[in-house]
Coordinates of C-alpha atoms and ligand atoms in Angstrom, one line a residue:
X12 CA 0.0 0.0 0.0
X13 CA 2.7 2.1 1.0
X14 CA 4.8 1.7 -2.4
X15 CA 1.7 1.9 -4.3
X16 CA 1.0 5.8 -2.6
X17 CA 4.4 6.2 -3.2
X18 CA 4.1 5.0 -6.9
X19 CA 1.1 7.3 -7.7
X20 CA 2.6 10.7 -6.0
X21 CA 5.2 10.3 -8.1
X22 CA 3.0 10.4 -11.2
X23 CA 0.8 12.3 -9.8
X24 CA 3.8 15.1 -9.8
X25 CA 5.2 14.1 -13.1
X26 CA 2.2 14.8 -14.5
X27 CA 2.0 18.3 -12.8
X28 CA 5.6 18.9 -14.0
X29 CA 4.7 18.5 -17.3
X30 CA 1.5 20.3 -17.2
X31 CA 3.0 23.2 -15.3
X32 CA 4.4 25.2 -18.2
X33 CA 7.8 27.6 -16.9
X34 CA 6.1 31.4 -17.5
X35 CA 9.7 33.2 -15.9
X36 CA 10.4 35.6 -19.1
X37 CA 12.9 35.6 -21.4
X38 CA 15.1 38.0 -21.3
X39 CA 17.1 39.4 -24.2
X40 CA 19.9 41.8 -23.3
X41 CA 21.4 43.5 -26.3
X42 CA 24.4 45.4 -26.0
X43 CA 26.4 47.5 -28.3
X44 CA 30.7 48.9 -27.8
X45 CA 30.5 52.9 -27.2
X46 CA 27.1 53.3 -28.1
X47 CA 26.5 56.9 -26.4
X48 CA 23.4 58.4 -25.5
X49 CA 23.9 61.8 -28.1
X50 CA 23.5 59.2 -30.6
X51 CA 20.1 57.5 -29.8
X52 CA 17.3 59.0 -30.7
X53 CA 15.4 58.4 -27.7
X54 CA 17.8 60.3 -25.5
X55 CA 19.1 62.9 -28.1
X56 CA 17.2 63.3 -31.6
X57 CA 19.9 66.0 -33.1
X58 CA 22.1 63.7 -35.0
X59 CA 20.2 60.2 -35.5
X60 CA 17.0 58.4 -35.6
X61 CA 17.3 55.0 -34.3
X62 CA 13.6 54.4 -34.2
X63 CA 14.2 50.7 -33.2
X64 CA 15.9 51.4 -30.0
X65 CA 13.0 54.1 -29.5
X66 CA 10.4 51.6 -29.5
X67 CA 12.0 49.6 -26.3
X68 CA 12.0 53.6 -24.6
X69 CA 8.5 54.1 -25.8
X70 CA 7.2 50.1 -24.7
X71 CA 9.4 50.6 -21.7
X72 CA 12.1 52.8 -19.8
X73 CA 14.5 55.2 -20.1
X74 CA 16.9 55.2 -18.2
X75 CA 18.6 59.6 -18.0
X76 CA 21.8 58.5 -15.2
X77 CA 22.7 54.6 -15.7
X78 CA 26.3 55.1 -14.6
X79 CA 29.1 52.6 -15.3
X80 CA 31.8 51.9 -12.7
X81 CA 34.7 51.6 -15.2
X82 CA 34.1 52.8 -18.6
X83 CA 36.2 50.7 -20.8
X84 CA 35.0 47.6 -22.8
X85 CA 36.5 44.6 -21.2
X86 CA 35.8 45.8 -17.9
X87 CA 32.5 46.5 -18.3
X88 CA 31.7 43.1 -19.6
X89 CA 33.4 41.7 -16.4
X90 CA 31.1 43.8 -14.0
X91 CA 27.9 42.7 -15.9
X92 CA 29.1 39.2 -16.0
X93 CA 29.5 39.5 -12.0
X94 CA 27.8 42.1 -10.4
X95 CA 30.5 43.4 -8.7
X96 CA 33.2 46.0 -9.3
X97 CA 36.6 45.3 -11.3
X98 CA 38.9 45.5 -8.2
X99 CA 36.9 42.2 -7.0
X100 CA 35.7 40.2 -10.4
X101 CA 39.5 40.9 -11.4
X102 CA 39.1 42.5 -14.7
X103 CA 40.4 46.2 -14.2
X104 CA 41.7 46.9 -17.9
X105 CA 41.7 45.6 -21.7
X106 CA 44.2 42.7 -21.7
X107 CA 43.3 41.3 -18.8
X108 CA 41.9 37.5 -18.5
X109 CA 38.0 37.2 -17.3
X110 CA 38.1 34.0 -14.4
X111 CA 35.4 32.5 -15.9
X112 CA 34.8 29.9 -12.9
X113 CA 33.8 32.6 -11.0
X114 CA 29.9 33.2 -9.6
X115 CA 28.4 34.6 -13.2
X116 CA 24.4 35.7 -13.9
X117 CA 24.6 32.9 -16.8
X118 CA 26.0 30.4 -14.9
X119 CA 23.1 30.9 -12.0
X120 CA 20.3 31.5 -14.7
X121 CA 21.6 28.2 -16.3
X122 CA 21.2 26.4 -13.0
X123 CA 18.1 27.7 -12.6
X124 CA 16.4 26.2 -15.8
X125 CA 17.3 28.9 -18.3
X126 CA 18.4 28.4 -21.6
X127 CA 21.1 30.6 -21.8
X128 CA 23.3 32.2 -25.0
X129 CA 25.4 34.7 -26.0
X130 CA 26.0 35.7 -29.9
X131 CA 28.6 38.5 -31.1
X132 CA 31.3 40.4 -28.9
X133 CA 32.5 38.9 -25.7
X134 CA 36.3 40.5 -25.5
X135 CA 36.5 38.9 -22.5
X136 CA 39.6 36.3 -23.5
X137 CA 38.9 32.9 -22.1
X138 CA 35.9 31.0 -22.9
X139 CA 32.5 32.2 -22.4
X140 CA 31.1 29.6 -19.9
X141 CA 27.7 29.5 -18.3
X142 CA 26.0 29.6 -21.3
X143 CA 24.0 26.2 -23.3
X144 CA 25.7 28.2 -26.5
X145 CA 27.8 30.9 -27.3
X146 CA 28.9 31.9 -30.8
X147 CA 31.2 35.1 -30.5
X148 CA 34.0 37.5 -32.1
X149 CA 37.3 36.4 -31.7
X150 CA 38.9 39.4 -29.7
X151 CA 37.6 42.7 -30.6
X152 CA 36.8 41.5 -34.1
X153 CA 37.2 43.3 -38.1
X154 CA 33.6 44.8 -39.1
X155 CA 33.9 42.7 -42.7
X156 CA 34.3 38.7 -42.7
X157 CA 34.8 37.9 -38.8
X158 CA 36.1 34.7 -37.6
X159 CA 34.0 33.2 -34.4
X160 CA 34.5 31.0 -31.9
X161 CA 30.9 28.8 -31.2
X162 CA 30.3 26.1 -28.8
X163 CA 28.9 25.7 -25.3
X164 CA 28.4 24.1 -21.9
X165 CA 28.3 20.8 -23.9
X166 CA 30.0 21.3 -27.2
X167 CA 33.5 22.2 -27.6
X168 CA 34.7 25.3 -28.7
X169 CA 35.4 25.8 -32.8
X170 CA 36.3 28.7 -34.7
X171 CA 34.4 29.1 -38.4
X172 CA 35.2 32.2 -40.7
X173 CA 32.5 34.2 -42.4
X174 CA 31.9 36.4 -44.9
X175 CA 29.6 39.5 -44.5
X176 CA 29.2 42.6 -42.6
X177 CA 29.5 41.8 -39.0
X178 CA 26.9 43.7 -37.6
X179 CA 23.9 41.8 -40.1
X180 CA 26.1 38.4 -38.7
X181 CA 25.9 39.0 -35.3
X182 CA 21.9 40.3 -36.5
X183 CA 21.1 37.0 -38.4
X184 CA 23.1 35.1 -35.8
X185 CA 20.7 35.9 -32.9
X186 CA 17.4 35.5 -35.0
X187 CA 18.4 32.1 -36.2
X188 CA 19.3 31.2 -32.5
X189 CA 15.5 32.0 -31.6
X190 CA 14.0 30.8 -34.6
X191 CA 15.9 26.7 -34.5
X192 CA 17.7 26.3 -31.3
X193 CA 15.8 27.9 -28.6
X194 CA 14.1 25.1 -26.2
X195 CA 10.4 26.1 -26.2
X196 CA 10.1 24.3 -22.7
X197 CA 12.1 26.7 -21.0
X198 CA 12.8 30.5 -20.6
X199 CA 15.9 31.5 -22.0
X200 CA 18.3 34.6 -21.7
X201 CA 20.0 35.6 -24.8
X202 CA 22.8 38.0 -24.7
X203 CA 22.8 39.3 -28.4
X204 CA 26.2 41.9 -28.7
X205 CA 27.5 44.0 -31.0
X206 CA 31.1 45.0 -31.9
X207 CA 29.9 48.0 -33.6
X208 CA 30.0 51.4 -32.6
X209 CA 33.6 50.9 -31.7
X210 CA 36.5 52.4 -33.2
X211 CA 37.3 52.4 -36.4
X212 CA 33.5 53.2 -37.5
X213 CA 33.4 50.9 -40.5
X214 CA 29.8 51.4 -42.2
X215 CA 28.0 48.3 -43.6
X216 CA 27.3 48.3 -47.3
X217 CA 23.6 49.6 -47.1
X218 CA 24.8 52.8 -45.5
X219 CA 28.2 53.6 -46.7
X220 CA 26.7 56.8 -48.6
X221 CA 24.2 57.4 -46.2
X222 CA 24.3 61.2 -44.5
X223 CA 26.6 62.0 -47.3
X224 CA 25.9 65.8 -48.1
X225 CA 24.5 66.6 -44.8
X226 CA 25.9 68.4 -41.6
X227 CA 25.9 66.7 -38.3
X228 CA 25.7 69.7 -35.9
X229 CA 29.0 69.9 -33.4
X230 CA 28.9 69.8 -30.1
X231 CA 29.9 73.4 -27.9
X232 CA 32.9 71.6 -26.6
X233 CA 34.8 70.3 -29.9
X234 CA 37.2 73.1 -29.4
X235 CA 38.2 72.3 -25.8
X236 CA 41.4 73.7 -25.2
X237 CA 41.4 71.8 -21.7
X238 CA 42.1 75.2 -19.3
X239 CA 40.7 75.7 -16.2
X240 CA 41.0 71.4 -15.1
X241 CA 43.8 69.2 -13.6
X242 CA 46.3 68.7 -16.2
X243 CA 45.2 65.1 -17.0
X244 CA 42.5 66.4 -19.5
X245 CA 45.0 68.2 -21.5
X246 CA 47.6 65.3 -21.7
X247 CA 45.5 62.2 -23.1
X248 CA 45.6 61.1 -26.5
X249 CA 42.1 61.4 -28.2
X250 CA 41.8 64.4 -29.7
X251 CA 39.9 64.6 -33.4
X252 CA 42.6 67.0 -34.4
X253 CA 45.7 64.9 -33.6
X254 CA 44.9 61.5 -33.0
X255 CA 43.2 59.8 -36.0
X256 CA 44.9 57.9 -37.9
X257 CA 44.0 57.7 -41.8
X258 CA 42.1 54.3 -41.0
X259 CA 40.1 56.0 -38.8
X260 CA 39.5 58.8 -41.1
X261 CA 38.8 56.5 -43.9
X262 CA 41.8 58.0 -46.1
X263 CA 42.3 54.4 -46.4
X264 CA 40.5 51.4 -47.2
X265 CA 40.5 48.5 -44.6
X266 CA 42.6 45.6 -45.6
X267 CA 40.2 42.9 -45.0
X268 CA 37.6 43.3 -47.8
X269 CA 36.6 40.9 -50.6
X270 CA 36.6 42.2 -54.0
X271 CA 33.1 43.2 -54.2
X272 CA 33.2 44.8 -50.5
X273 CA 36.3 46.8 -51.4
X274 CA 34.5 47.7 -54.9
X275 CA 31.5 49.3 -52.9
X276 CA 33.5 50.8 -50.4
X277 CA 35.8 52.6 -52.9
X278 CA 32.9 53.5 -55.1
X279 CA 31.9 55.5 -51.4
X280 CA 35.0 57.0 -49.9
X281 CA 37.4 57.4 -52.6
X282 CA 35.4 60.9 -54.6
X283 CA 35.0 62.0 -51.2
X284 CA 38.7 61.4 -50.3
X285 CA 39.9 62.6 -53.6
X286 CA 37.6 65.9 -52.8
X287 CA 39.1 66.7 -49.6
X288 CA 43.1 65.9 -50.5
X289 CA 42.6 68.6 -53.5
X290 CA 41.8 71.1 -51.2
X291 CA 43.3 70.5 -47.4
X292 CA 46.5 72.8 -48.4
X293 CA 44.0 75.5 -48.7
X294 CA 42.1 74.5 -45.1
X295 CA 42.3 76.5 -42.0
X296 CA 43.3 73.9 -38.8
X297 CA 40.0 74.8 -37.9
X298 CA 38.2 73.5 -40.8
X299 CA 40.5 70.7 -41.1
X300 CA 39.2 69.5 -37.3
X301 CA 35.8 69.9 -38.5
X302 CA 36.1 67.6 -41.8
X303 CA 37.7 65.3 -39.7
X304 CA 34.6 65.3 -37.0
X305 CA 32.0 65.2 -39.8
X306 CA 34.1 62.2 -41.3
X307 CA 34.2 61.0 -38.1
X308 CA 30.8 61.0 -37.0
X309 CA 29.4 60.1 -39.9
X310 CA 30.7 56.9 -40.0
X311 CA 29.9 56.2 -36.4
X312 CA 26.0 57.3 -36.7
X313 CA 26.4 55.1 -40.1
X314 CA 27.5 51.5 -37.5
X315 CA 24.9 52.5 -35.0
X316 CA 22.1 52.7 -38.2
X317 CA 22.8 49.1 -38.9
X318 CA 22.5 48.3 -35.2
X319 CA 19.3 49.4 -35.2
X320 CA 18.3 47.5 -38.3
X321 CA 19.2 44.3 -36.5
X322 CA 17.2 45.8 -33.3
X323 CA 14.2 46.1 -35.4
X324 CA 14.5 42.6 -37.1
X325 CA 14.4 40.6 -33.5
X326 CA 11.7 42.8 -32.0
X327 CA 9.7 41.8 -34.8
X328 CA 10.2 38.1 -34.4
X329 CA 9.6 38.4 -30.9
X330 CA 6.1 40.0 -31.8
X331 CA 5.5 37.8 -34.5
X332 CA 6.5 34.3 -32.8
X333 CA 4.0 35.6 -29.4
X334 CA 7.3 36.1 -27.5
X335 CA 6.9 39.7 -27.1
X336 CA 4.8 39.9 -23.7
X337 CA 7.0 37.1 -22.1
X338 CA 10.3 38.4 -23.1
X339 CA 12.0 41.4 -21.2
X340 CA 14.1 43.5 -23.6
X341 CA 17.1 45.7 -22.7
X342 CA 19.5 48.1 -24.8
X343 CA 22.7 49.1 -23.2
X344 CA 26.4 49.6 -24.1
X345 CA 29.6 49.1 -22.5
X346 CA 30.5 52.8 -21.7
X347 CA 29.2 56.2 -22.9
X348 CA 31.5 58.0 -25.8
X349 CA 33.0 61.5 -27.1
X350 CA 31.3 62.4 -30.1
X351 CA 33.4 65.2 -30.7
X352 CA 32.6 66.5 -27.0
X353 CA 35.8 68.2 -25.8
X354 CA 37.2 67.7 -28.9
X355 CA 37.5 63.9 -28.0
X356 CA 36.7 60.6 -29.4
X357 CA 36.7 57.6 -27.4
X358 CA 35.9 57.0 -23.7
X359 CA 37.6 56.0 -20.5
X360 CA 36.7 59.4 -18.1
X361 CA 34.0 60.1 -15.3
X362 CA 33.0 63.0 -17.2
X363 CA 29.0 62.8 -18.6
X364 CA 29.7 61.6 -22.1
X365 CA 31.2 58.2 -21.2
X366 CA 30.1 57.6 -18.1
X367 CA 26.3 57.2 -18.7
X368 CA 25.5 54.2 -20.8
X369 CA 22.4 54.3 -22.7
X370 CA 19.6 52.3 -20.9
X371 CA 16.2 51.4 -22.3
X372 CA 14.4 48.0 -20.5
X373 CA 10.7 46.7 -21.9
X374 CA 8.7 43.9 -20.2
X375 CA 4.9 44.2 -20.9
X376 CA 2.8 44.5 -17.8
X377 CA 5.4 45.3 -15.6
X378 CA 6.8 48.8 -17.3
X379 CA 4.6 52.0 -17.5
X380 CA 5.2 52.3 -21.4
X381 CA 7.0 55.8 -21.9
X382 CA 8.3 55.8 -17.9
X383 CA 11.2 58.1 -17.7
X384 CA 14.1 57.5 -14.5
X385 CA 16.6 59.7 -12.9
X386 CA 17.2 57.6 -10.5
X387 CA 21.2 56.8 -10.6
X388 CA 21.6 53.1 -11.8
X389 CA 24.8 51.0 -13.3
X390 CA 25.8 48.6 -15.0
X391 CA 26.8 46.9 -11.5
X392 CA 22.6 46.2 -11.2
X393 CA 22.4 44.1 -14.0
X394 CA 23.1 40.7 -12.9
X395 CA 20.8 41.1 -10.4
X396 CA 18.2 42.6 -12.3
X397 CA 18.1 39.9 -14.6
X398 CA 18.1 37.1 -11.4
X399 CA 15.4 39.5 -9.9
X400 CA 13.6 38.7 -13.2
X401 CA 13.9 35.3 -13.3
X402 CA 12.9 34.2 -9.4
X403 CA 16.4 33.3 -8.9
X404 CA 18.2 34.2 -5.4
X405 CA 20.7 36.6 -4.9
X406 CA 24.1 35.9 -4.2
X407 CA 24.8 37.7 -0.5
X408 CA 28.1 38.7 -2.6
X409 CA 26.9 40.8 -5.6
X410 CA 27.5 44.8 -5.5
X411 CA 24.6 46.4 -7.3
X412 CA 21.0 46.3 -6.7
X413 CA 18.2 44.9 -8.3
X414 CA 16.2 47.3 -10.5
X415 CA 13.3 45.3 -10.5
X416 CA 11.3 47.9 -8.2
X417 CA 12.4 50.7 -10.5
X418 CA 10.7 48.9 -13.3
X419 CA 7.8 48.7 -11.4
X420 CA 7.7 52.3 -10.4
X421 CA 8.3 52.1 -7.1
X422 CA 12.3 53.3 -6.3
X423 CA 12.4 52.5 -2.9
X424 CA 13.3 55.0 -0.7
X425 CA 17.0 54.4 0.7
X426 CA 18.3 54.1 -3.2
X427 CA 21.8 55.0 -4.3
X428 CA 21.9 58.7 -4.7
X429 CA 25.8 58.5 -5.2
X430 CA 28.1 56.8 -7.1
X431 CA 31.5 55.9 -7.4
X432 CA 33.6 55.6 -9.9
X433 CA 37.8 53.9 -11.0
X434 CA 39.5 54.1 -13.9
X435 CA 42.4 52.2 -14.2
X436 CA 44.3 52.1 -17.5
X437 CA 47.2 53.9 -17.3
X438 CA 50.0 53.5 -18.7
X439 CA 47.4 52.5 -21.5
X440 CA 45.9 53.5 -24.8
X441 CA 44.8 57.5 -25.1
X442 CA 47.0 58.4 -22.1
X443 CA 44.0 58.9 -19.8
X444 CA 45.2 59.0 -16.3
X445 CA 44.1 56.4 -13.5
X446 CA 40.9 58.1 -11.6
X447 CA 38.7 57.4 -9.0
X448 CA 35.9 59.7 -8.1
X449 CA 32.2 60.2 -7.0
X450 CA 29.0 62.4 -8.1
X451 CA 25.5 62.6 -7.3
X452 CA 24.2 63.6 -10.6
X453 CA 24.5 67.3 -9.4
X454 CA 28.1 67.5 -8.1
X455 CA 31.4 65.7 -9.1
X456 CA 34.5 65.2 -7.6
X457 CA 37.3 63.2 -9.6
X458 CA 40.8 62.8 -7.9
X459 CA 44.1 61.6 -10.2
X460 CA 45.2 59.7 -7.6
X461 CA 48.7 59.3 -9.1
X462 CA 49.0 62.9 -9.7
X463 CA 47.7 64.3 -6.3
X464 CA 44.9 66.4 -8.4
X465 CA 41.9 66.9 -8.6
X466 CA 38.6 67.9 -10.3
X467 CA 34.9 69.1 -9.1
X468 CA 32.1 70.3 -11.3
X469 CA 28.7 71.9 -10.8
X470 CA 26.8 69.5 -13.4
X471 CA 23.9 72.2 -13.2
X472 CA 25.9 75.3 -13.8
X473 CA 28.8 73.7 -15.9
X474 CA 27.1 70.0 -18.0
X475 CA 29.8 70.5 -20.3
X476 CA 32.2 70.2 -17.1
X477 CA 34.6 73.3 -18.6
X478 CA 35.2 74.3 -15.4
X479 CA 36.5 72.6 -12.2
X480 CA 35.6 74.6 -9.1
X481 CA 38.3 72.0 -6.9
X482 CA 39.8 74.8 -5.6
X483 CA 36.8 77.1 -5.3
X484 CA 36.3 78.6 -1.2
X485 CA 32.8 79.0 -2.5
X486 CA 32.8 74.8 -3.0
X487 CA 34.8 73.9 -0.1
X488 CA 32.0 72.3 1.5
X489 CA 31.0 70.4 -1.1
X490 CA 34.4 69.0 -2.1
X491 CA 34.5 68.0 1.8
X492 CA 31.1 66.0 1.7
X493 CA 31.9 64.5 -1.5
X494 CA 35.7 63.5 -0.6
X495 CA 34.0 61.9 2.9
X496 CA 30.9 60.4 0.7
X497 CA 34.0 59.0 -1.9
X498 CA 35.6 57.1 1.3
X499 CA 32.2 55.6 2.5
X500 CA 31.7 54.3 -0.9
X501 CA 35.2 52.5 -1.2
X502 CA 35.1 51.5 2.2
X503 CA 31.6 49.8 1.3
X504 CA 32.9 48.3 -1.8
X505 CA 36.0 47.2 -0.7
X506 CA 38.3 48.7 -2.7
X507 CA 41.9 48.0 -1.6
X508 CA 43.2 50.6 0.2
X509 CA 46.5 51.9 -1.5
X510 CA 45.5 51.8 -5.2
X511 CA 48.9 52.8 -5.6
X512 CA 49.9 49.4 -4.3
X513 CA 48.7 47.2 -7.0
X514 CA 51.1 45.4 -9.0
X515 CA 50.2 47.0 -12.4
X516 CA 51.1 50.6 -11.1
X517 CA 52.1 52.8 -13.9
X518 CA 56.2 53.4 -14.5
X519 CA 57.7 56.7 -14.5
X520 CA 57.9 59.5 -12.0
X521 CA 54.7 60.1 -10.8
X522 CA 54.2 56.1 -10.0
X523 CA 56.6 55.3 -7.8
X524 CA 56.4 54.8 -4.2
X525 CA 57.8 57.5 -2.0
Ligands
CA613 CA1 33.5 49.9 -25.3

């Protein structure tokens, strides 16, 4: 009698197992490399519509101050991968190697009865684990004819070559992941990344014309002569006027094309090259910078229009496959970017442009469509966010916060109204010195910790941060309350105490130890 009872509760709850269908929702996280918020359209309409990305703002969120703790690709990664900051997941700069047996989001969605996959950049360097499949760029990846590495949690890793433009790879990649190999019997969480916006701004082939003949408008800043800051701003190496190369500028062609792909893109650049050669002898410096930001620019606005193609294409399929209302969709990037903004391009600094990521998150039901935050929020909250989603338990260990409650509306009331920031790479590409700092989306304070200077701004007075007021009697209070704030907050992350101590300190002078 006894065995029999046992028998039948046992099919009694295999039964219920298979009736019970898994409703947790999907969750598609696509990310982009130095997508900035002054070139999507929901945050900044001036220079580009990306009315794909809109629709997840107008569904969903928008997020005005989501904050990353280390703006720099690699490192970024490593923090959403964790949930905690680079001095503790051990990634602090491109080049180093992600410990992928680490506690990941993937690897406790995985656990937790999630199909999981990641398609496109990684730029991590060892294996992608946690993940049923992952097909991704080796290293940064070329924009033409990538090679990839595919395999997963069981399938060894092999590298195939392709030929294409990699932004409509990484595009078809992802929908042909949903369409054949996603498990209908569970919820999955696809990580679908791009390479593009990053440097060098090659354009696909459906857009290498496109915005030729029009004038992007500059920013007030693009003629930053770097006075009245610490001296860091005015020693990097990222200036539009001296530090593109004639890749960069598109003087010449890339060296990776087929025959037809070099065809088209010769048919595109070289009247336009030939065009400005004939007549830079005659340019003022002045005019040369701005042909060299409208160049510039153009080409970026051109990677992030293809993006957005490939945006549009798997919100579609969502809709049309009945996904949609399960499936909670985010757009972020790794780091902000200088679109000409003090005369820069590239990233790496606390100041506005790269340290707010774009943020945009739609799940039907739960989302306000058109809600609009200012609360401050990071890249740090992710992994939590998306175990929030799922049910799953939070590891004791992780540094961010769930955003869950923001989604719903309801910030609760002792949320993070600072935030603190550490760049690290220096000695490093573009010369931008190692920084730690704080703000609370008002005030700023940045100290180059090496140097023994530092930087405040009045974000309301001075959003183009021109103007440090360190020094200022007026802002003596302030700078005290944010330097006291900027200990609580490394004290409460545990950063290490003499950043000066770590082994990778910079050489020279100014490094060494007293
Ligand atoms: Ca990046």
């Amino acid at each position: 009698m006894k065995i029999l009872s046992t028998i039948s509760l046992v099919i009694v709850l295999s039964i219920m197992t298979a009736a019970a269908e898994d409703t947790r929702p999907n969750i598609v996280f696509i990310f982009t490399d130095d997508h900035c918020q002054q070139a999507l359209s929901a945050y900044d309409a001036t220079r580009i519509a990306t009315p794909n990305m809109d629709r997840i703002a107008e569904e969903g969120i928008k997020f005005n101050r989501c904050y990353v703790t280390n703006g720099i690709c690699g490192p970024s990664r490593a923090v959403i991968q964790t949930g905690k900051h680079s001095h503790l997941n051990g990634f602090i700069r491109n080049g180093n190697t992600f410990d992928g047996s680490q506690q990941t989001f993937p690897k406790l969605l995985n656990v937790a009865g999630y199909q999981t996959a990641v398609i496109g950049k990684w730029h991590l360097k060892s294996t992608p684990q946690g993940f049923d499949y992952f097909d991704v760029l080796v290293g940064q990846g070329p924009y033409y004819n990538p090679p990839m590495l595919y395999g997963g949690i069981e399938a060894e890793a092999s590298k195939r070559s392709h030929v294409g433009y990699t932004t409509d790879i990484i595009g078809e990649k992802t929908l042909d992941w949903l369409k054949s190999d996603r498990d209908p019997e569970k919820p999955f969480m696809l990580m679908f990344q791009h390479k593009a916006p990053h440097r060098n701004w090659q354009p696909g082939p459906k857009y290498l014309t496109w915005l030729d003949g029009q004038e992007i408008p500059e920013p007030a800043t693009l003629f930053d002569d770097y006075s009245n800051r610490a001296s860091p701003a005015a020693n990097q190496t990222m200036e539009i006027k001296t530090h593109m190369n004639e890749k960069d500028l598109k003087l010449v062609a890339p060296n990776n094309l087929t025959p037809d792909q070099a065809k088209a893109w010769n048919a595109a650049y070289e009247p336009k090259n030939e065009a400005y050669i004939a007549k830079r002898g005659s340019m003022s410096e002045k005019e040369i910078i701005q042909w060299k930001y409208q160049r510039y620019v153009k080409d970026y606005l051109r990677c992030v229009k293809s993006v957005d193609d490939t945006i549009g294409d798997v919100l579609d399929y969502l809709e049309e496959e009945g996904l949609a209302d399960n499936t909670v969709v985010i757009y972020s990037s790794d780091q902000g970017w200088y679109l000409g903004e003090h005369g820069w391009f590239d990233k790496r600094w606390m100041y506005e442009e790269s340290l707010k990521a774009p943020l945009l998150i739609k799940w039907p039901g739960v989302i306000e469509p058109g809600s609009v935050s200012n609360d401050i929020v990071s890249n740090l909250d992710f992994a939590q966010t998306f175990l929030d989603i799922a049910g799953v338990r939070i590891p004791d260990d992780m540094q961010g916060e769930s955003l869950v409650p923001l989604l719903k509306g309801e910030t609760p009331s002792d949320w993070r109204t600072t935030f603190y920031y550490h760049y690290y790479e220096f000695p490093g590409a573009h010369s931008v010195a190692r920084h730690f700092g704080v703000t609370d989306g008002e005030h700023k304070l940045i100290k180059y910790y090496h140097l023994n200077e530092g930087e405040l701004f009045d974000l309301k007075k001075d959003p183009g941060e021109m103007n440090s007021i360190y020094d200022s009697p007026e802002y003596a209070g302030k700078r005290k309350e944010l330097e006291a704030e900027l200990e609580r907050l490394q004290a409460f992350y545990q950063v290490p105490e003499d950043p000066m101590r770590r082994s990778d300190q910079p050489r020279g002078k100014k490094g060494k130890k007293n």
